[in-house]
Structure formats: C-alpha cells, structure tokens
Amino acid sequence: MDINKKKVPAHVAIIMDGNGRWAKERGLERVYGHANGVASVRKAIKASLDMGVKVLTLYAFSQENWNRPAAEVEALMLLMVSNMKQELPSFIEQGVRFRYIGNRAALSDEVREEFDYCERQTAHCERLTLVIAVSYSAREELAMAAQKIARRAVEGEIRVEDIDVDMMEENLYAGDLPAVDLMIRTSGEIRISNFLLWQVAYAEFYFTDLYWPDFDEKEYEKAVEYYGRRERRFGKTSEQIKLENSINQE
Ligand code: FPP
C-alpha cells in the first residue's frame, strides 16, 4: 500500500478488542484468543517501525479487567511478562523504547519489576516508543493528575490560576508524549472504554470489524491510509487549513 510518509500519525493508540470472541468462534478458551493476540502486537510494532510511527500505545488491561475470572487475569499477566522477557533483546536491537501507564500499585511485584526492568533497559531507544496501558483507567489518570496539582496548590507552590492545560498534561502518566493522532479499535465496537480520554481530544478514529488476533500489517496500513485522507482542522475552517498547507509546501 502506498503510505504517504508525510501523513503518518506520530502517535497511534489501539484498543485491542475481540480476543475472547475470536477464541469462542473456534471453540477455544478465551485465553487462546489473548495468546493469538500477542502475534498481532508483534505485527503492530513492526508495522509502526516500518511506517515511521513514533509512539504506539496499546490497551492491554483496563482497570475494569480486574473483574474478569481470576484464571483469565492470571493468564493475561503471565502472557505480558513472558513476552516482555522474550522480546526485550529485539526491542533494544530495533530501537523500541518500552513504557507502561496505569495504576502501578495494583500490579503484582513480579509484573511491576519486569516492566520497570524493561523500561530501564530500553530508556535509550529512540525509534519507537511502545506504551502498554495496564491496570489503566483514563478517569483515574485524570483524578490522579488533579490530586497532584491540588497538593502543590495546598502547599503554596502554585496558585489556582496557574492550573492550565499544560499543567494537566504534565501530570498525566506519560505527559511528555504527544497527543494521540489516530485511535484504532478492533472487533466492531464503537466506544472508547475509558482509554486516553484527555489525549484523544483531536484524534481521528478508525474502527474495524476484525477481531484483534486477525488484525495485521495490511489492516494497520489501511487505518494509516485512512488517517492520511482526513483533514485535521483543530477547530479552524477548511479554507484556513488549505491555505496553511499551500504555504507549508512552498
Ligand atoms: C480484549 O479482548 C483484549 C484484552 C483484554 C487483552 C489484550 C492483551 C493482549 C493481546 C496481550 C498483550 C501482550 C503484550 C505483550 C502487550 P476481549 O477479551 O475483551 O475480547 P471479547 O470482547 O471478544 O471478549
């Protein structure tokens, strides 16, 4: 597919949905869906590197997912830890920086220590930042940011009037990362499910009926190509955007 390199999103976020249904349709346990979903994670990382995406954020485990059967939660955590162990050398080799966002305190020591280790080992990598959202809730992320800011106000470090959009952003889990340009959700569900509510303020959305284990490089390129055709106006008129683009091309 002909991807216009100038119109590749800097930050892609993906809600990887449909693993359970994928497995059920094959008469398999749900965990097989997750295990097959890992192959799609690898494909998404490779395609991000190939296309020049700079940040890829994957919704691996929501805070609400703790309510799933204990065996499924356990299997998911094991999958994440074992795959991180396995992939670490190739991340370093390919320039993939690993980070994770969410409620770190809710994770087991084993998961947290492995993720912290991967963060440290890849801190120097610069080609792609891979962000895994685990035990993540966007509403909690915003409440935590509000708490941190309020604490500073109470302690007299800042005035209430100093609180602005930039300060909110700095206090998110990964406030240094750019806003999401393209949000993808698989499995035919058209909802955001408490994912990156702040960061998607001006994102383009791409929905596909494919279940996550069936999501491959081709479908990812389709989403990026769709993104390239969108006119992003950020509140301006179409005429203003066209004028700006013609000036930029000169
Ligand atoms: C949603 O499908 C998927 C998840 C809750 C888990 C996604 C996690 C992975 C693919 C593993 C990630 C691994 C690494 C290394 C990052 P669902 O179970 O909600 O599907 P359903 O809606 O069909 O039931």
mmCIF file of C-alpha atoms and ligand atoms in Angstrom:
data_model
loop_
_atom_site.group_PDB
_atom_site.id
_atom_site.type_symbol
_atom_site.label_atom_id
_atom_site.label_comp_id
_atom_site.label_asym_id
_atom_site.label_seq_id
_atom_site.Cartn_x
_atom_site.Cartn_y
_atom_site.Cartn_z
ATOM 1 C CA MET A 1 0.000 0.000 0.000
ATOM 2 C CA ASP A 2 1.202 3.481 -0.830
ATOM 3 C CA ILE A 3 1.595 5.255 2.513
ATOM 4 C CA ASN A 4 2.207 8.987 2.285
ATOM 5 C CA LYS A 5 5.132 9.304 4.719
ATOM 6 C CA LYS A 6 4.259 12.943 5.390
ATOM 7 C CA LYS A 7 0.863 11.893 6.690
ATOM 8 C CA VAL A 8 1.873 9.124 9.046
ATOM 9 C CA PRO A 9 0.438 9.684 12.545
ATOM 10 C CA ALA A 10 3.099 10.342 15.196
ATOM 11 C CA HIS A 11 1.037 8.639 17.922
ATOM 12 C CA VAL A 12 -1.259 5.681 17.319
ATOM 13 C CA ALA A 13 -3.347 4.184 20.132
ATOM 14 C CA ILE A 14 -5.086 0.830 19.771
ATOM 15 C CA ILE A 15 -7.931 -0.781 21.706
ATOM 16 C CA MET A 16 -7.145 -4.440 21.027
ATOM 17 C CA ASP A 17 -10.621 -5.956 21.277
ATOM 18 C CA GLY A 18 -12.248 -9.254 20.295
ATOM 19 C CA ASN A 19 -9.762 -11.854 21.574
ATOM 20 C CA GLY A 20 -12.492 -13.687 23.501
ATOM 21 C CA ARG A 21 -14.890 -13.816 20.554
ATOM 22 C CA TRP A 22 -12.093 -14.921 18.229
ATOM 23 C CA ALA A 23 -11.417 -17.883 20.522
ATOM 24 C CA LYS A 24 -15.097 -18.704 21.108
ATOM 25 C CA GLU A 25 -15.804 -18.873 17.369
ATOM 26 C CA ARG A 26 -13.112 -21.550 17.172
ATOM 27 C CA GLY A 27 -14.433 -23.478 20.170
ATOM 28 C CA LEU A 28 -11.390 -22.467 22.226
ATOM 29 C CA GLU A 29 -10.919 -20.995 25.705
ATOM 30 C CA ARG A 30 -10.686 -17.182 25.842
ATOM 31 C CA VAL A 31 -7.001 -17.282 26.787
ATOM 32 C CA TYR A 32 -6.151 -18.734 23.359
ATOM 33 C CA GLY A 33 -7.546 -15.530 21.906
ATOM 34 C CA HIS A 34 -5.176 -13.493 24.055
ATOM 35 C CA ALA A 35 -2.245 -15.761 23.154
ATOM 36 C CA ASN A 36 -3.002 -15.270 19.459
ATOM 37 C CA GLY A 37 -3.428 -11.553 20.084
ATOM 38 C CA VAL A 38 0.255 -11.376 21.006
ATOM 39 C CA ALA A 39 1.160 -12.135 17.370
ATOM 40 C CA SER A 40 -0.884 -9.086 16.350
ATOM 41 C CA VAL A 41 1.001 -6.991 18.922
ATOM 42 C CA ARG A 42 4.262 -8.007 17.215
ATOM 43 C CA LYS A 43 2.823 -7.137 13.806
ATOM 44 C CA ALA A 44 1.661 -3.725 15.043
ATOM 45 C CA ILE A 45 5.129 -2.962 16.459
ATOM 46 C CA LYS A 46 6.854 -3.997 13.221
ATOM 47 C CA ALA A 47 4.420 -2.017 11.056
ATOM 48 C CA SER A 48 4.851 1.047 13.314
ATOM 49 C CA LEU A 49 8.622 0.833 12.822
ATOM 50 C CA ASP A 50 8.218 0.349 9.056
ATOM 51 C CA MET A 51 5.813 3.272 8.628
ATOM 52 C CA GLY A 52 7.642 5.667 10.939
ATOM 53 C CA VAL A 53 5.035 5.913 13.719
ATOM 54 C CA LYS A 54 6.850 7.353 16.760
ATOM 55 C CA VAL A 55 4.552 6.271 19.621
ATOM 56 C CA LEU A 56 2.295 3.208 19.787
ATOM 57 C CA THR A 57 0.030 2.900 22.828
ATOM 58 C CA LEU A 58 -1.744 -0.432 23.352
ATOM 59 C CA TYR A 59 -4.645 -1.017 25.742
ATOM 60 C CA ALA A 60 -3.596 -4.372 27.215
ATOM 61 C CA PHE A 61 -5.514 -4.440 30.500
ATOM 62 C CA SER A 62 -8.056 -1.960 31.826
ATOM 63 C CA GLN A 63 -8.694 -1.325 35.489
ATOM 64 C CA GLU A 64 -12.129 -2.876 34.919
ATOM 65 C CA ASN A 65 -10.476 -6.055 33.576
ATOM 66 C CA TRP A 66 -9.545 -6.981 37.188
ATOM 67 C CA ASN A 67 -13.185 -8.095 37.471
ATOM 68 C CA ARG A 68 -12.651 -10.934 34.978
ATOM 69 C CA PRO A 69 -12.264 -14.535 36.202
ATOM 70 C CA ALA A 70 -9.026 -14.895 38.188
ATOM 71 C CA ALA A 71 -7.646 -17.520 35.785
ATOM 72 C CA GLU A 72 -8.016 -15.168 32.823
ATOM 73 C CA VAL A 73 -6.376 -12.277 34.714
ATOM 74 C CA GLU A 74 -3.515 -14.572 35.710
ATOM 75 C CA ALA A 75 -3.076 -15.823 32.135
ATOM 76 C CA LEU A 76 -3.001 -12.276 30.761
ATOM 77 C CA MET A 77 -0.386 -11.119 33.259
ATOM 78 C CA LEU A 78 1.738 -14.188 32.528
ATOM 79 C CA LEU A 79 1.440 -13.561 28.783
ATOM 80 C CA MET A 80 2.586 -9.978 29.190
ATOM 81 C CA VAL A 81 5.531 -10.798 31.444
ATOM 82 C CA SER A 82 6.760 -13.777 29.401
ATOM 83 C CA ASN A 83 6.505 -11.865 26.131
ATOM 84 C CA MET A 84 8.296 -8.836 27.513
ATOM 85 C CA LYS A 85 11.135 -11.113 28.677
ATOM 86 C CA GLN A 86 11.259 -12.722 25.251
ATOM 87 C CA GLU A 87 11.039 -9.517 23.205
ATOM 88 C CA LEU A 88 13.436 -7.333 25.206
ATOM 89 C CA PRO A 89 16.574 -8.100 23.135
ATOM 90 C CA SER A 90 14.724 -7.411 19.881
ATOM 91 C CA PHE A 91 13.305 -4.148 21.323
ATOM 92 C CA ILE A 92 16.819 -2.965 22.130
ATOM 93 C CA GLU A 93 18.079 -4.057 18.721
ATOM 94 C CA GLN A 94 15.235 -2.305 16.878
ATOM 95 C CA GLY A 95 15.275 0.888 18.944
ATOM 96 C CA VAL A 96 11.943 0.300 20.705
ATOM 97 C CA ARG A 97 11.599 2.148 23.993
ATOM 98 C CA PHE A 98 9.169 0.425 26.370
ATOM 99 C CA ARG A 99 6.969 2.317 28.817
ATOM 100 C CA TYR A 100 3.832 1.442 30.737
ATOM 101 C CA ILE A 101 0.984 3.515 32.099
ATOM 102 C CA GLY A 102 -1.743 2.741 34.614
ATOM 103 C CA ASN A 103 -2.070 2.092 38.317
ATOM 104 C CA ARG A 104 1.344 0.547 39.016
ATOM 105 C CA ALA A 105 0.496 -0.136 42.657
ATOM 106 C CA ALA A 106 -2.257 -2.557 41.589
ATOM 107 C CA LEU A 107 0.219 -4.832 39.762
ATOM 108 C CA SER A 108 1.971 -7.773 41.383
ATOM 109 C CA ASP A 109 5.636 -7.267 42.287
ATOM 110 C CA GLU A 110 6.644 -9.693 39.543
ATOM 111 C CA VAL A 111 4.825 -7.781 36.794
ATOM 112 C CA ARG A 112 5.930 -4.369 38.040
ATOM 113 C CA GLU A 113 9.570 -5.426 38.411
ATOM 114 C CA GLU A 114 9.680 -6.911 34.905
ATOM 115 C CA PHE A 115 8.088 -3.809 33.375
ATOM 116 C CA ASP A 116 10.386 -1.478 35.348
ATOM 117 C CA TYR A 117 13.374 -3.513 34.165
ATOM 118 C CA CYS A 118 12.256 -3.259 30.522
ATOM 119 C CA GLU A 119 11.732 0.493 30.916
ATOM 120 C CA ARG A 120 15.273 0.919 32.244
ATOM 121 C CA GLN A 121 16.864 -1.351 29.648
ATOM 122 C CA THR A 122 15.222 0.455 26.711
ATOM 123 C CA ALA A 123 15.375 4.024 28.071
ATOM 124 C CA HIS A 124 17.951 4.988 25.418
ATOM 125 C CA CYS A 125 15.943 3.641 22.442
ATOM 126 C CA GLU A 126 14.566 6.292 20.116
ATOM 127 C CA ARG A 127 12.923 4.845 17.018
ATOM 128 C CA LEU A 128 9.567 3.916 18.525
ATOM 129 C CA THR A 129 8.078 4.328 21.995
ATOM 130 C CA LEU A 130 5.829 1.388 22.849
ATOM 131 C CA VAL A 131 3.418 2.245 25.668
ATOM 132 C CA ILE A 132 1.428 -0.553 27.283
ATOM 133 C CA ALA A 133 -1.627 0.543 29.264
ATOM 134 C CA VAL A 134 -2.103 -1.933 32.100
ATOM 135 C CA SER A 135 -4.481 -1.588 35.043
ATOM 136 C CA TYR A 136 -5.348 1.610 33.234
ATOM 137 C CA SER A 137 -8.344 3.924 33.645
ATOM 138 C CA ALA A 138 -8.385 7.326 31.953
ATOM 139 C CA ARG A 139 -10.761 8.761 34.530
ATOM 140 C CA GLU A 140 -8.436 7.641 37.310
ATOM 141 C CA GLU A 141 -5.470 9.124 35.423
ATOM 142 C CA LEU A 142 -7.263 12.488 35.365
ATOM 143 C CA ALA A 143 -8.242 12.224 39.041
ATOM 144 C CA MET A 144 -4.592 11.441 39.925
ATOM 145 C CA ALA A 145 -3.398 14.450 37.925
ATOM 146 C CA ALA A 146 -5.930 16.634 39.785
ATOM 147 C CA GLN A 147 -4.674 15.257 43.133
ATOM 148 C CA LYS A 148 -1.025 16.000 42.314
ATOM 149 C CA ILE A 149 -1.850 19.546 41.225
ATOM 150 C CA ALA A 150 -4.133 20.198 44.205
ATOM 151 C CA ARG A 151 -1.383 19.054 46.563
ATOM 152 C CA ARG A 152 1.011 21.598 45.086
ATOM 153 C CA ALA A 153 -1.646 24.323 45.406
ATOM 154 C CA VAL A 154 -2.345 23.445 49.040
ATOM 155 C CA GLU A 155 1.388 23.551 49.772
ATOM 156 C CA GLY A 156 1.558 27.007 48.218
ATOM 157 C CA GLU A 157 3.866 26.017 45.347
ATOM 158 C CA ILE A 158 1.389 27.170 42.691
ATOM 159 C CA ARG A 159 -1.637 29.445 42.550
ATOM 160 C CA VAL A 160 -5.028 28.072 41.497
ATOM 161 C CA GLU A 161 -4.886 30.406 38.477
ATOM 162 C CA ASP A 162 -1.664 28.680 37.330
ATOM 163 C CA ILE A 163 -3.592 25.490 36.593
ATOM 164 C CA ASP A 164 -3.932 25.189 32.834
ATOM 165 C CA VAL A 165 -3.965 22.630 30.038
ATOM 166 C CA ASP A 166 -0.169 22.285 30.005
ATOM 167 C CA MET A 167 -0.056 21.624 33.741
ATOM 168 C CA MET A 168 -2.770 18.979 33.452
ATOM 169 C CA GLU A 169 -0.808 17.313 30.664
ATOM 170 C CA GLU A 170 2.448 17.332 32.628
ATOM 171 C CA ASN A 171 0.700 15.426 35.407
ATOM 172 C CA LEU A 172 -0.671 12.593 33.268
ATOM 173 C CA TYR A 173 1.066 9.183 33.430
ATOM 174 C CA ALA A 174 3.192 9.965 30.363
ATOM 175 C CA GLY A 175 2.672 13.693 29.959
ATOM 176 C CA ASP A 176 5.752 14.119 27.786
ATOM 177 C CA LEU A 177 4.284 12.086 24.919
ATOM 178 C CA PRO A 178 2.478 13.773 22.022
ATOM 179 C CA ALA A 179 -1.335 13.692 21.814
ATOM 180 C CA VAL A 180 -2.910 10.718 20.039
ATOM 181 C CA ASP A 181 -3.329 11.294 16.289
ATOM 182 C CA LEU A 182 -5.054 8.049 15.389
ATOM 183 C CA MET A 183 -7.116 5.783 17.620
ATOM 184 C CA ILE A 184 -7.941 2.301 16.310
ATOM 185 C CA ARG A 185 -10.434 -0.147 17.821
ATOM 186 C CA THR A 186 -10.960 -3.675 16.571
ATOM 187 C CA SER A 187 -13.943 -6.062 16.869
ATOM 188 C CA GLY A 188 -16.717 -3.762 15.668
ATOM 189 C CA GLU A 189 -17.331 -1.987 18.983
ATOM 190 C CA ILE A 190 -17.657 1.793 18.581
ATOM 191 C CA ARG A 191 -16.731 3.045 22.026
ATOM 192 C CA ILE A 192 -13.739 4.414 23.901
ATOM 193 C CA SER A 193 -13.956 2.366 27.130
ATOM 194 C CA ASN A 194 -12.144 4.774 29.459
ATOM 195 C CA PHE A 195 -8.968 4.896 27.323
ATOM 196 C CA LEU A 196 -6.836 8.073 26.993
ATOM 197 C CA LEU A 197 -9.808 10.429 27.325
ATOM 198 C CA TRP A 198 -7.611 13.532 27.518
ATOM 199 C CA GLN A 199 -5.106 12.503 24.853
ATOM 200 C CA VAL A 200 -7.690 11.783 22.113
ATOM 201 C CA ALA A 201 -9.169 15.305 22.119
ATOM 202 C CA TYR A 202 -8.300 15.766 18.414
ATOM 203 C CA ALA A 203 -7.604 12.190 17.362
ATOM 204 C CA GLU A 204 -9.035 10.589 14.246
ATOM 205 C CA PHE A 205 -10.866 7.307 14.892
ATOM 206 C CA TYR A 206 -10.687 4.107 12.852
ATOM 207 C CA PHE A 207 -12.968 1.172 13.633
ATOM 208 C CA THR A 208 -12.689 -2.264 12.063
ATOM 209 C CA ASP A 209 -14.861 -5.360 12.462
ATOM 210 C CA LEU A 210 -11.775 -7.600 12.564
ATOM 211 C CA TYR A 211 -11.051 -9.275 15.884
ATOM 212 C CA TRP A 212 -7.644 -8.343 17.331
ATOM 213 C CA PRO A 213 -5.937 -11.707 16.503
ATOM 214 C CA ASP A 214 -6.884 -11.082 12.843
ATOM 215 C CA PHE A 215 -5.515 -7.530 12.801
ATOM 216 C CA ASP A 216 -2.385 -7.493 10.650
ATOM 217 C CA GLU A 217 0.024 -5.094 8.903
ATOM 218 C CA LYS A 218 -2.378 -4.690 5.972
ATOM 219 C CA GLU A 219 -5.275 -3.550 8.153
ATOM 220 C CA TYR A 220 -2.955 -1.239 10.099
ATOM 221 C CA GLU A 221 -1.768 0.329 6.840
ATOM 222 C CA LYS A 222 -5.418 0.762 5.818
ATOM 223 C CA ALA A 223 -6.052 2.675 9.039
ATOM 224 C CA VAL A 224 -2.992 4.879 8.485
ATOM 225 C CA GLU A 225 -4.001 5.478 4.888
ATOM 226 C CA TYR A 226 -7.499 6.489 6.080
ATOM 227 C CA TYR A 227 -5.845 8.868 8.551
ATOM 228 C CA GLY A 228 -3.811 10.406 5.723
ATOM 229 C CA ARG A 229 -7.044 11.279 3.883
ATOM 230 C CA ARG A 230 -8.597 13.079 6.837
ATOM 231 C CA GLU A 231 -8.426 16.845 7.007
ATOM 232 C CA ARG A 232 -7.460 17.736 10.568
ATOM 233 C CA ARG A 233 -8.850 21.151 11.338
ATOM 234 C CA PHE A 234 -8.334 21.599 15.099
ATOM 235 C CA GLY A 235 -11.304 23.986 15.157
ATOM 236 C CA LYS A 236 -10.257 26.026 12.098
ATOM 237 C CA THR A 237 -12.085 26.208 8.754
ATOM 238 C CA SER A 238 -11.232 24.024 5.782
ATOM 239 C CA GLU A 239 -10.119 27.138 3.826
ATOM 240 C CA GLN A 240 -7.664 28.137 6.548
ATOM 241 C CA ILE A 241 -6.155 24.644 6.592
ATOM 242 C CA LYS A 242 -5.782 24.568 2.788
ATOM 243 C CA LEU A 243 -4.056 27.956 2.847
ATOM 244 C CA GLU A 244 -1.687 26.828 5.624
ATOM 245 C CA ASN A 245 -0.861 23.643 3.708
ATOM 246 C CA SER A 246 -0.090 25.559 0.496
ATOM 247 C CA ILE A 247 2.205 27.952 2.407
ATOM 248 C CA ASN A 248 3.969 24.995 4.077
ATOM 249 C CA GLN A 249 4.538 23.340 0.690
ATOM 250 C CA GLU A 250 6.255 26.434 -0.752
HETATM 251 C C1 FPP B 1 -9.698 -7.570 24.653
HETATM 252 O O1 FPP B 1 -10.371 -8.695 24.134
HETATM 253 C C2 FPP B 1 -8.296 -7.868 24.902
HETATM 254 C C3 FPP B 1 -7.703 -7.855 26.121
HETATM 255 C C4 FPP B 1 -8.451 -7.548 27.369
HETATM 256 C C5 FPP B 1 -6.289 -8.217 26.316
HETATM 257 C C6 FPP B 1 -5.327 -7.761 25.266
HETATM 258 C C7 FPP B 1 -3.977 -8.242 25.596
HETATM 259 C C8 FPP B 1 -3.125 -8.859 24.758
HETATM 260 C C9 FPP B 1 -3.395 -9.090 23.325
HETATM 261 C C10 FPP B 1 -1.786 -9.297 25.270
HETATM 262 C C11 FPP B 1 -0.848 -8.158 25.248
HETATM 263 C C12 FPP B 1 0.535 -8.609 25.373
HETATM 264 C C13 FPP B 1 1.597 -7.769 25.403
HETATM 265 C C14 FPP B 1 2.951 -8.331 25.441
HETATM 266 C C15 FPP B 1 1.408 -6.320 25.407
HETATM 267 P P1 FPP B 1 -11.599 -9.324 24.956
HETATM 268 O O2 FPP B 1 -11.073 -10.408 25.812
HETATM 269 O O3 FPP B 1 -12.326 -8.241 25.677
HETATM 270 O O4 FPP B 1 -12.447 -9.894 23.780
HETATM 271 P P2 FPP B 1 -14.057 -10.058 23.737
HETATM 272 O O5 FPP B 1 -14.625 -8.676 23.764
HETATM 273 O O6 FPP B 1 -14.280 -10.759 22.429
HETATM 274 O O7 FPP B 1 -14.438 -10.874 24.925
#
